[in-house]
CSV table of C-alpha atoms in Angstrom, one decimal:
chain,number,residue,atom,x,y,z
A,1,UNK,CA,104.4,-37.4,32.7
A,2,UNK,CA,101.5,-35.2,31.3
A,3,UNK,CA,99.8,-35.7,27.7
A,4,UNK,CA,102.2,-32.4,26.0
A,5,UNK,CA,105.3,-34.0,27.7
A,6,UNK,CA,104.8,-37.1,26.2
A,7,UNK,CA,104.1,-35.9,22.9
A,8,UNK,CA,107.4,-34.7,22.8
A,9,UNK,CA,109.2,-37.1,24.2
A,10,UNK,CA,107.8,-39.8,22.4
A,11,UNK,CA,110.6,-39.6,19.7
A,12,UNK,CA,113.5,-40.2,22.4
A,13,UNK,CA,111.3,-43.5,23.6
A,14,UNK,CA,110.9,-44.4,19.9
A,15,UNK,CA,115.0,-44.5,19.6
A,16,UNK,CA,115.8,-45.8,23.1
A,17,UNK,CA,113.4,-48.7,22.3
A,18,UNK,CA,115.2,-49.2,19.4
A,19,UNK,CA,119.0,-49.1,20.3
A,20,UNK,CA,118.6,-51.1,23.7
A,21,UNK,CA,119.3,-54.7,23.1
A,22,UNK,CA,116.6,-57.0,24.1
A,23,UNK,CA,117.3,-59.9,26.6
A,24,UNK,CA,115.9,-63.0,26.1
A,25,UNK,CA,115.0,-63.7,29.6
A,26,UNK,CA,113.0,-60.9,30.4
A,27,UNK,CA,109.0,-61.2,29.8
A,28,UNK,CA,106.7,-58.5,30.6
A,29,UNK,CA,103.3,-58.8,31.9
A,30,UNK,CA,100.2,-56.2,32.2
A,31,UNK,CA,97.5,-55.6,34.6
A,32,UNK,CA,94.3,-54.8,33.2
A,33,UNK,CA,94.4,-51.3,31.2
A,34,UNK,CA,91.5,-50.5,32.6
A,35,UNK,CA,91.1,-51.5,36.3
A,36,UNK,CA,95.0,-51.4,36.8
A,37,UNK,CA,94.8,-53.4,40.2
A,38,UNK,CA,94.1,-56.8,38.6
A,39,UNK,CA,96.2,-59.0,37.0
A,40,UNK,CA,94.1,-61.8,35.9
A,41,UNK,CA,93.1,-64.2,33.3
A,42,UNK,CA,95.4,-64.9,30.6
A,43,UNK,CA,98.6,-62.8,31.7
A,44,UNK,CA,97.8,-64.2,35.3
A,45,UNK,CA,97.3,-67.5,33.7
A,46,UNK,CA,101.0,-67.1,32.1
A,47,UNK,CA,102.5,-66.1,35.0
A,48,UNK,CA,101.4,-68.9,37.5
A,49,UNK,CA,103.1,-71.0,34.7
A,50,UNK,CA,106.6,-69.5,34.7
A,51,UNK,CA,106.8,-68.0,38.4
A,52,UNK,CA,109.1,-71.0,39.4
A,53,UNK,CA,111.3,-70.3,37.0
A,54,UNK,CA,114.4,-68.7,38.0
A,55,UNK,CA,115.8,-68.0,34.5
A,56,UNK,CA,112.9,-65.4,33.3
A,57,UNK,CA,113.0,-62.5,34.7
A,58,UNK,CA,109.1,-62.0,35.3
A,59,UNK,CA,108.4,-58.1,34.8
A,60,UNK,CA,104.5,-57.1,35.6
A,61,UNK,CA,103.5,-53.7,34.6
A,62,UNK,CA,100.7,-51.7,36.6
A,63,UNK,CA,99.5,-48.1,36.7
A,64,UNK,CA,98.0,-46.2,38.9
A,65,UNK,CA,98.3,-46.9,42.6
A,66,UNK,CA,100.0,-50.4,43.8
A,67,UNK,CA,97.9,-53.4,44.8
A,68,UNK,CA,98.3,-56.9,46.1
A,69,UNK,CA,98.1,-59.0,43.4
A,70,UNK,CA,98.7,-61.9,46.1
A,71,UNK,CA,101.0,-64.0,44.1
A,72,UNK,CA,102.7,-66.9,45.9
A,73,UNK,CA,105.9,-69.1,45.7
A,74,UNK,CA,107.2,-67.3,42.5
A,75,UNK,CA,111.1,-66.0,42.1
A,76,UNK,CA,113.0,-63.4,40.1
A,77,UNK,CA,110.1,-61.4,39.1
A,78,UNK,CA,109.4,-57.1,39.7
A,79,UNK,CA,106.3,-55.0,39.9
A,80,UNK,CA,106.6,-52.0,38.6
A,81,UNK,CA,104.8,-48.6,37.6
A,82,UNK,CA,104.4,-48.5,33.9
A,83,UNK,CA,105.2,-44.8,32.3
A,84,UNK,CA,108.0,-45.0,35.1
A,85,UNK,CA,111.8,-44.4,34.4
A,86,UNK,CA,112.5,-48.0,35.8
A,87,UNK,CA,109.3,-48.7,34.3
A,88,UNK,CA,110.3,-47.6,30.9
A,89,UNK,CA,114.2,-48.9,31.3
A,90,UNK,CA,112.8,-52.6,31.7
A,91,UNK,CA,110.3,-52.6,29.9
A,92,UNK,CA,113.0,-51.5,26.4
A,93,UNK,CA,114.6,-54.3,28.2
A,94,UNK,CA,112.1,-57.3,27.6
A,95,UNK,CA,112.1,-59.6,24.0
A,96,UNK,CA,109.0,-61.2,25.5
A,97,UNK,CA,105.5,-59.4,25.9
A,98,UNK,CA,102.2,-60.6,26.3
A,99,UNK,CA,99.0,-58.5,25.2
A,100,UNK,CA,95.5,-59.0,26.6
A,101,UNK,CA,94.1,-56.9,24.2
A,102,UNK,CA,97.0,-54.5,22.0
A,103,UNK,CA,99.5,-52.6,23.1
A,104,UNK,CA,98.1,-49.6,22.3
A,105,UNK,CA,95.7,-50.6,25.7
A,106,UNK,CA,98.0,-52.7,27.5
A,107,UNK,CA,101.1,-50.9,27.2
A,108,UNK,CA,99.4,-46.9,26.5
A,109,UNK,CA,100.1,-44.0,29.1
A,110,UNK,CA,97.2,-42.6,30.8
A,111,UNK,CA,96.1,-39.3,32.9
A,112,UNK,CA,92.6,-39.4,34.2
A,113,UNK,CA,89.6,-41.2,32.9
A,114,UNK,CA,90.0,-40.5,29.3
A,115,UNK,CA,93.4,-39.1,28.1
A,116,UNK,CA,95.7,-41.5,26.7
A,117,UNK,CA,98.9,-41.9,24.8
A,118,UNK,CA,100.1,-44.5,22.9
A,119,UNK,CA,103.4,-46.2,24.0
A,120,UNK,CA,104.4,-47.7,20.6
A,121,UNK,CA,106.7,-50.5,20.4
A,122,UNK,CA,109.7,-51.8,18.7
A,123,UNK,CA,108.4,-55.0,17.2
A,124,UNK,CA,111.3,-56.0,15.1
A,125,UNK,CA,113.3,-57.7,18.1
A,126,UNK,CA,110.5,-58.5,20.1
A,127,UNK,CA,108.1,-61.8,20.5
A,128,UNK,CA,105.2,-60.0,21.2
A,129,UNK,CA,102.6,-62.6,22.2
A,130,UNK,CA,99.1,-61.8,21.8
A,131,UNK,CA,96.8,-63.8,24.7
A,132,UNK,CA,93.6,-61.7,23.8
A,133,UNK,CA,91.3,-62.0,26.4
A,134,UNK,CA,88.2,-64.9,25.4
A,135,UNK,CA,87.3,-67.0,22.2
A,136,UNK,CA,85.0,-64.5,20.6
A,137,UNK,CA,81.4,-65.3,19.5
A,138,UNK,CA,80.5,-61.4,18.1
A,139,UNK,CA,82.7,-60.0,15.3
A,140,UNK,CA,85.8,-57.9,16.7
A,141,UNK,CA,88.3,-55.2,14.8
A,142,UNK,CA,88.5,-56.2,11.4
A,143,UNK,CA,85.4,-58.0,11.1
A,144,UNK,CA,83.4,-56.3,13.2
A,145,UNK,CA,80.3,-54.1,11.3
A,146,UNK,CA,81.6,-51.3,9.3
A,147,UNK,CA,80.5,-48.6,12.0
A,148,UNK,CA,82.2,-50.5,14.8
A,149,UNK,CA,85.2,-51.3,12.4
A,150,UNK,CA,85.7,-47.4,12.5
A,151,UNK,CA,85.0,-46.9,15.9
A,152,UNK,CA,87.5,-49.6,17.3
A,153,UNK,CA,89.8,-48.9,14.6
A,154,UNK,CA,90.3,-45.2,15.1
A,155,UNK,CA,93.4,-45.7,16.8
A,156,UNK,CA,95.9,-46.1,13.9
A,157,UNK,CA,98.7,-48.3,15.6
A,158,UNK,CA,96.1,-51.2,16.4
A,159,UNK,CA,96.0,-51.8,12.8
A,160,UNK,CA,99.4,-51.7,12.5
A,161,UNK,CA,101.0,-53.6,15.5
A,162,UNK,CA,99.2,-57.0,14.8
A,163,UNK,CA,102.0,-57.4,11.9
A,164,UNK,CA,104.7,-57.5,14.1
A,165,UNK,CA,103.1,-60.6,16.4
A,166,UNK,CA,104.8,-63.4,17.1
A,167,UNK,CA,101.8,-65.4,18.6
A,168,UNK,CA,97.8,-64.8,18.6
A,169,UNK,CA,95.9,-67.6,20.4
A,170,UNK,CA,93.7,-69.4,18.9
A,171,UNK,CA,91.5,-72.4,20.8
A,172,UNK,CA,90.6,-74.6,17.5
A,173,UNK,CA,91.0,-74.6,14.0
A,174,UNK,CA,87.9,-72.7,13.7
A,175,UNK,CA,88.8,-70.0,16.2
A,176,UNK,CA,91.7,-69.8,14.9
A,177,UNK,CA,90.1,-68.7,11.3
A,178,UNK,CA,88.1,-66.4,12.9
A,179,UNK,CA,91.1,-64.7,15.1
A,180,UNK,CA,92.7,-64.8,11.8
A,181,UNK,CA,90.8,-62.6,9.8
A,182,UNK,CA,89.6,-60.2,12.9
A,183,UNK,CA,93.1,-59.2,13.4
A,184,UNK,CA,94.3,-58.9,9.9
A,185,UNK,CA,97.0,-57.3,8.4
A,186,UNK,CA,98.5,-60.4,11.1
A,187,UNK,CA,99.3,-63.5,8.8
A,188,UNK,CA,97.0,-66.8,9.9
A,189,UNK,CA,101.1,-68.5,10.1
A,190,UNK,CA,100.9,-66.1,12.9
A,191,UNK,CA,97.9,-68.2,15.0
A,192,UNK,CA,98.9,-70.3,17.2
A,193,UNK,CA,96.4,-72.7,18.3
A,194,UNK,CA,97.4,-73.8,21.9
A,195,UNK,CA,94.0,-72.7,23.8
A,196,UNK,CA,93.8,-69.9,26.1
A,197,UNK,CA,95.8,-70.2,29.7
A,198,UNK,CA,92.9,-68.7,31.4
A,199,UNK,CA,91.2,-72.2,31.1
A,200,UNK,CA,93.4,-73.7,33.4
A,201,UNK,CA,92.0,-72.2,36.1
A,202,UNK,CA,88.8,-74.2,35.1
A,203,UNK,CA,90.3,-77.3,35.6
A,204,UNK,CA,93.0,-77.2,37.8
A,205,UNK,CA,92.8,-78.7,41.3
A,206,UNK,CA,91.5,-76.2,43.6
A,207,UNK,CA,94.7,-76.1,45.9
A,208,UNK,CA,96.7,-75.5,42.7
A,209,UNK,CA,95.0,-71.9,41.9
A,210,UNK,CA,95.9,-68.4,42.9
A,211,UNK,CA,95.5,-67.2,46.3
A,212,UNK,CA,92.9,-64.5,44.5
A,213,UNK,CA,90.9,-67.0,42.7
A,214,UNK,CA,90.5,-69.7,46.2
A,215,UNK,CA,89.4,-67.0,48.1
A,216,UNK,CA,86.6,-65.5,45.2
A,217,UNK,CA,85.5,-69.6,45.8
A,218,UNK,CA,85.4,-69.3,49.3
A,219,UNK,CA,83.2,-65.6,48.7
A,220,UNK,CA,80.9,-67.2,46.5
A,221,UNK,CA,80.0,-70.2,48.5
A,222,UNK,CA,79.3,-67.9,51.4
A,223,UNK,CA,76.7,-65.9,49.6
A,224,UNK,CA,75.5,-69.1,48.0
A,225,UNK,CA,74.5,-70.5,51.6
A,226,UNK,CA,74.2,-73.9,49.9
A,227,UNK,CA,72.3,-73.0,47.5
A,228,UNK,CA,72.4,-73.3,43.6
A,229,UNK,CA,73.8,-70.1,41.8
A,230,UNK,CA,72.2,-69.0,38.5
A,231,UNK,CA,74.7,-66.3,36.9
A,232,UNK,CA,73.5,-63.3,34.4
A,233,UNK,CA,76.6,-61.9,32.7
A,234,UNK,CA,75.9,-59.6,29.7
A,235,UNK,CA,78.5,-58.1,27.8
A,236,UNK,CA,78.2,-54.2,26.7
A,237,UNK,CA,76.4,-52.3,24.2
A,238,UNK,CA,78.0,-50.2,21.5
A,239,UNK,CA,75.7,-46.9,22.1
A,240,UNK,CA,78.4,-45.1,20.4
A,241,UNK,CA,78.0,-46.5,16.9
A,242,UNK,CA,74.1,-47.4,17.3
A,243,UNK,CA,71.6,-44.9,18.1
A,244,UNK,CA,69.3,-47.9,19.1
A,245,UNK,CA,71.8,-50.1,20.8
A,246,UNK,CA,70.2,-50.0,24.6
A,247,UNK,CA,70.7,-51.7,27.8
A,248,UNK,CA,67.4,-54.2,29.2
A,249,UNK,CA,66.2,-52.5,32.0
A,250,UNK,CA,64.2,-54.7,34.2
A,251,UNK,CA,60.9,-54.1,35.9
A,252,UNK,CA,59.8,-54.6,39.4
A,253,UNK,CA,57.2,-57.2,38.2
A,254,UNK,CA,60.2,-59.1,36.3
A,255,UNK,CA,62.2,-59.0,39.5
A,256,UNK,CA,59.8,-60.8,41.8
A,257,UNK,CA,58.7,-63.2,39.1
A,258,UNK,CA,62.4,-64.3,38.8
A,259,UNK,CA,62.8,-64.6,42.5
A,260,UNK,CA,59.6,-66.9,42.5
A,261,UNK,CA,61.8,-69.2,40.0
A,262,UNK,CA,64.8,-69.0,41.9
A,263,UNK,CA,63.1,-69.7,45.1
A,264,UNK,CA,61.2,-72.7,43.7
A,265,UNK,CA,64.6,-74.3,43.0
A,266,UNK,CA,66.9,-73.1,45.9
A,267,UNK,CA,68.5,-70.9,43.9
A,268,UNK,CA,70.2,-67.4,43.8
A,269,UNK,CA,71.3,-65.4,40.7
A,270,UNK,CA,74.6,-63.2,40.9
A,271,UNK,CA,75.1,-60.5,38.5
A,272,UNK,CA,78.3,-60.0,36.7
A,273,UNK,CA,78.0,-57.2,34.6
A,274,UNK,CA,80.9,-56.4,31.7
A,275,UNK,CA,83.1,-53.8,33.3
A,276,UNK,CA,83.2,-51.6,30.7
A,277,UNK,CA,80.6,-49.2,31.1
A,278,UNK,CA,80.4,-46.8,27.7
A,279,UNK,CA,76.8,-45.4,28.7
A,280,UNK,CA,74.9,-43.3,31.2
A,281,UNK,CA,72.5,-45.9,31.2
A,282,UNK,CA,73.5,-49.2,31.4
A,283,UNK,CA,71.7,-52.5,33.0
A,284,UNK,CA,69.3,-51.9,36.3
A,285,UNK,CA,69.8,-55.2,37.7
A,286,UNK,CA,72.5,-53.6,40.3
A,287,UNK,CA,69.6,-51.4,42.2
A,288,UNK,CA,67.7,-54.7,42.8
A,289,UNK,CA,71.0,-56.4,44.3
A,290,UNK,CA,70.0,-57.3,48.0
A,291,UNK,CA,73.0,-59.8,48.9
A,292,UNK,CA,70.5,-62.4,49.9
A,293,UNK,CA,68.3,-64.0,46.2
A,294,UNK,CA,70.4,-61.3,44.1
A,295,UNK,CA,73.8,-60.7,44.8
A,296,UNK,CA,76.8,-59.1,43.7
A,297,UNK,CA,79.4,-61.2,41.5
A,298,UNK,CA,80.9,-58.1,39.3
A,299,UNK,CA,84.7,-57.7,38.8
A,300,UNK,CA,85.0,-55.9,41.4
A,301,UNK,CA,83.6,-58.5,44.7
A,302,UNK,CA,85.2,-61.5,42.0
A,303,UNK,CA,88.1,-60.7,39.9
A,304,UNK,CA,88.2,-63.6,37.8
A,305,UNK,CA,85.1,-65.4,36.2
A,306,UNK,CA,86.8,-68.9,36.6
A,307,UNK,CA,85.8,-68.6,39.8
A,308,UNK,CA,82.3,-67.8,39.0
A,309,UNK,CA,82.3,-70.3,35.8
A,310,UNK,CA,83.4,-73.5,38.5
A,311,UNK,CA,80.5,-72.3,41.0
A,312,UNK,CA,77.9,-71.6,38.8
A,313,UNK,CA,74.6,-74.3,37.8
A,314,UNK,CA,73.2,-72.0,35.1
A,315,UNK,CA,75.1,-69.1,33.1
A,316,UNK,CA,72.3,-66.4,31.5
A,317,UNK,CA,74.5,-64.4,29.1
A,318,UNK,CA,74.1,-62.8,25.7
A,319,UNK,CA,77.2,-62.0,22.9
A,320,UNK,CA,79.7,-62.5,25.7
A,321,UNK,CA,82.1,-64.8,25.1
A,322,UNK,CA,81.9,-65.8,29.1
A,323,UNK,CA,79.4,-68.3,28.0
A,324,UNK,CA,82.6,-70.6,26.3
A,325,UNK,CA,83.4,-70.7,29.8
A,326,UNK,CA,80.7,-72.8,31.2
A,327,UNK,CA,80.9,-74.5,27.8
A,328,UNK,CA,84.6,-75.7,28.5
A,329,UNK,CA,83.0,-77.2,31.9
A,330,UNK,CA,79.9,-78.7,30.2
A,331,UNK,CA,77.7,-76.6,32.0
A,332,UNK,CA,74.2,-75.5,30.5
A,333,UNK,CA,73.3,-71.7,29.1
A,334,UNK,CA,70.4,-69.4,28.4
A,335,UNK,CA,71.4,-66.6,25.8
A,336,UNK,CA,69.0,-63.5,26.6
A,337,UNK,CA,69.4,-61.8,22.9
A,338,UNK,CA,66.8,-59.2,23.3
A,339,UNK,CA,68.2,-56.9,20.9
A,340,UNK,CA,69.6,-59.8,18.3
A,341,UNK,CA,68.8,-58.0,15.3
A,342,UNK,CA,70.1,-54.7,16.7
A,343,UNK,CA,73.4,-56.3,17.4
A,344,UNK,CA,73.7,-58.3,14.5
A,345,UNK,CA,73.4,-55.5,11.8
A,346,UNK,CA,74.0,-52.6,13.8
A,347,UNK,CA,76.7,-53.1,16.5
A,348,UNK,CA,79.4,-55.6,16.7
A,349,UNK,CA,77.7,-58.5,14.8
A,350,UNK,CA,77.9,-62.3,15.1
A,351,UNK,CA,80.5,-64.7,14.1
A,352,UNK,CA,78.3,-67.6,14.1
A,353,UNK,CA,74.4,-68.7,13.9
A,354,UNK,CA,73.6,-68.5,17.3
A,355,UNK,CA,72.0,-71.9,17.1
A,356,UNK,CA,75.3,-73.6,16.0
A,357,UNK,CA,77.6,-72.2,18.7
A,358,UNK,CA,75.5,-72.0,21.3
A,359,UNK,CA,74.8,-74.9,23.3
A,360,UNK,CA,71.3,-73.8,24.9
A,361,UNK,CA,67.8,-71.8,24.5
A,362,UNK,CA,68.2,-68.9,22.6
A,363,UNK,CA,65.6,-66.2,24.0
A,364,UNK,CA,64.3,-62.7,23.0
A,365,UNK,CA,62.4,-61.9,25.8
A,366,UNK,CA,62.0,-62.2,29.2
A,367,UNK,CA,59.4,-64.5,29.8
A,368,UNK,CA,61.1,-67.1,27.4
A,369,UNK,CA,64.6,-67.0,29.8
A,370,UNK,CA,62.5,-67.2,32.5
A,371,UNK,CA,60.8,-70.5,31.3
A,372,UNK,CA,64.5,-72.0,30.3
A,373,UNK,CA,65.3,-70.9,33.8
A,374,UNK,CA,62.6,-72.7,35.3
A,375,UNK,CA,63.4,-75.7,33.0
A,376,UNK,CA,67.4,-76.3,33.5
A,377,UNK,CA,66.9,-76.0,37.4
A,378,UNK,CA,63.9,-77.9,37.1
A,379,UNK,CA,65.4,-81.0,35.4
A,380,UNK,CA,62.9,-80.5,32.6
A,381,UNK,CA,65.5,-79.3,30.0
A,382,UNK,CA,65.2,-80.0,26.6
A,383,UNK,CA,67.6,-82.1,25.2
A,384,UNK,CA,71.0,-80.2,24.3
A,385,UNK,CA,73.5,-82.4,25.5
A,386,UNK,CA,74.5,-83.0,21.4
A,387,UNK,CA,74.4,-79.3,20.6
A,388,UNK,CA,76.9,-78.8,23.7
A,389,UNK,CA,79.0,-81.5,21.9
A,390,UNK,CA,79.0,-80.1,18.7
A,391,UNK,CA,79.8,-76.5,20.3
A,392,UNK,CA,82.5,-78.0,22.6
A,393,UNK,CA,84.5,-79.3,19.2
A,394,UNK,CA,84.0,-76.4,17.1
A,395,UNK,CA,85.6,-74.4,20.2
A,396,UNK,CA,88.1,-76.8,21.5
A,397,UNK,CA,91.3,-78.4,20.5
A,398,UNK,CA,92.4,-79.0,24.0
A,399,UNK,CA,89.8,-79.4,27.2
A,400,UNK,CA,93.3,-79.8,29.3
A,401,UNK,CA,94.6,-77.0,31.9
A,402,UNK,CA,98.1,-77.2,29.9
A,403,UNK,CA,97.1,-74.1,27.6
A,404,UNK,CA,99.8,-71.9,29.2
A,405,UNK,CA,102.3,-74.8,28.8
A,406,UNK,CA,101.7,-74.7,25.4
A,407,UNK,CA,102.1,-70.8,24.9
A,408,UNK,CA,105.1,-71.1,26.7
A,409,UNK,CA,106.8,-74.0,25.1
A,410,UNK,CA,106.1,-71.7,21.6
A,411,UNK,CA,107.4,-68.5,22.9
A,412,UNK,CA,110.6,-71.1,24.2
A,413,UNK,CA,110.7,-71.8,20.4
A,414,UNK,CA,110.1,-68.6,18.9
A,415,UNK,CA,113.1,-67.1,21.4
A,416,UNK,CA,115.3,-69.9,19.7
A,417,UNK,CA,114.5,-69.2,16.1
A,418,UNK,CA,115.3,-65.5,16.6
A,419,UNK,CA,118.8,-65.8,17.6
């Protein structure tokens, strides 16, 4: 189905979506709307919950070419190509959908690396179920700076579909304020603070996690070798709305200096990169990847950063709300905010002082993350075991892996009060 097809046809889907009744015990799923072969995190994270249960018809939508999302033990559930007939029939078919990040993403058709439609949903008979994707530290959608406002914003249904939730998760009264005023017009009644499912993958048993996230486990202890990992994840830049956003590009001198640290501790740092790449240029650390002191950890060698979160000694980040992660686990953090100003007024902009909701050494340059490095492997840390505690209750309601029980059990109660 081509862009000018659609177009067209959208008004047939609009009234077939709206005359088919919806069942109760259908719930559909989505892989990621970007890289289409993973279904991860949050929607992964619901799944695994439910995939014993013979009475829900588990429905997982996927574009683009099949993959194996190597899913065990689980009954009465279909994969299926989204934008399909069959993929269309079911999906006008299922009361229950869950969102990673709208459906104008999750659910939109797609042609090629740009051109997109959006599939718009009947909301009125529908317990749409918004998992989003991470607690957020920078400002999102509504809240975000006026210039990303606009840019994020531009597609018009986004605003519109978050009155017709059923659920946004929340992970504590504060998150949930903040979730609450990001995705207005929603109502805050419309929060529900059960914690994310993805974190049950942090403290599960290892036997009891997916197939996909055991063997990422397995992957990173081989490239570990027995030695301690040090993990860089930055998120992206938003180059579209700030002529002076820019990506840190690292010099060769900066390189060996950090190897010198990692070496002095037994230590190797994998880079995990954000997967959205909106710029030519983006961060350099890939062309100094050797698979030996640097490796690879991006999306694409591990799917799932649980994996990485449960491995990793030391988490170097920036804005990205990865670092919550480690948090949940009580493990220690170096924020790299070279640009802090730039992203504070410019880009996305911060929910919260930096030095309130983030457990560890706040750094603008290099040298200064290196010397933190050198510190938390070193056992010469400064003390910020109480600023992990204050950080870990202004986060966290539960520190549990029964987040997608929760979610469940109010999507259970939200099916009952729609009858």
């Amino acid at each position: 189905m081509r862009p000018a097809i659609f177009r067209f046809l959208q008004p047939l889907w609009r009234l077939y979506d709206a005359v088919t009744p919806k069942r109760a015990d259908h719930w559909a799923f989505a892989t990621h709307h970007l890289h289409t072969g993973r279904f991860i995190e949050n929607q992964r994270a619901m799944f695994e919950c439910v995939k014993a249960d013979p009475t829900i018809r588990k429905i997982i939508f996927y574009r683009g070419v099949p993959e194996d999302f190597q899913i065990e033990h689980a009954v009465n559930f279909e994969i299926v190509e989204h934008g399909t007939l069959r993929g269309l029939s079911l999906l006008a078919r299922c009361k229950v959908v869950f969102l990673t990040h709208s459906i104008s993403m999750d659910f939109s058709l797609r042609w090629g690396a740009k051109a997109f439609a959006v599939l718009k949903l009947s909301m009125r008979e529908r317990v749409v179920v918004n998992l989003w994707h991470g607690i957020p530290l920078k400002r999102l959608l509504y809240a975000a700076n006026e210039g990303t406002h606009q840019h994020t914003e531009r597609v018009a249904y986004r605003h519109e579909e978050r009155r017709g939730y059923a659920g946004l998760l929340a992970s504590s009264d504060v998150d949930s304020y903040a979730m609450g005023a990001m995705f207005y017009p929603l109502n805050y009644r419309q929060v529900w603070l059960t914690g994310l499912p993805r974190n049950d993958f942090l403290s599960q048993e290892v036997s009891q996690l997916p197939r996909y996230i055991r063997d990422s486990i397995e992957r990173i202890r081989a490239l570990q070798r027995g030695r301690r990992l040090v993990v860089y994840a930055p998120t992206y830049r938003q180059t579209a709305v700030s002529a002076n956003a820019r990506y840190y590009q690292f010099a060769p001198k900066e390189i060996d200096a950090l190897k010198t640290v990692l070496r002095r501790h037994g230590a190797v740092l994998g880079y995990r990169p954000h997967y959205f790449k909106n710029s030519t240029e983006y961060f350099n650390l890939d062309q100094f990847l050797d698979g030996d002191e640097l490796i690879d950890l991006s999306q694409a060698a591990v799917p799932e950063f649980s994996a990485v979160a449960r491995e990793c000694d030391v988490l170097v980040t920036d804005y990205s709300s990865v670092y919550i992660e480690t948090l949940y686990l009580g493990k220690p953090a170096v924020c790299f905010a070279y640009d802090l100003e730039n992203y504070r007024t410019e880009q996305d902009g911060l929910l919260y002082d930096m030095d309130l909701a983030f457990p560890g050494p706040v750094c603008q340059d290099f040298d200064s993350v290196l010397q933190a490095l050198d510190d938390l492997l070193g056992a010469r840390a400064p003390a910020v075991d109480g600023r992990m505690a204050t950080a870990q209750k202004l986060f966290f309601t539960h520190r549990d892996h029964s987040n997608a029980q929760r979610v469940r059990d109010r999507v259970l109660h939200s099916l009952e009060n729609s009858k």
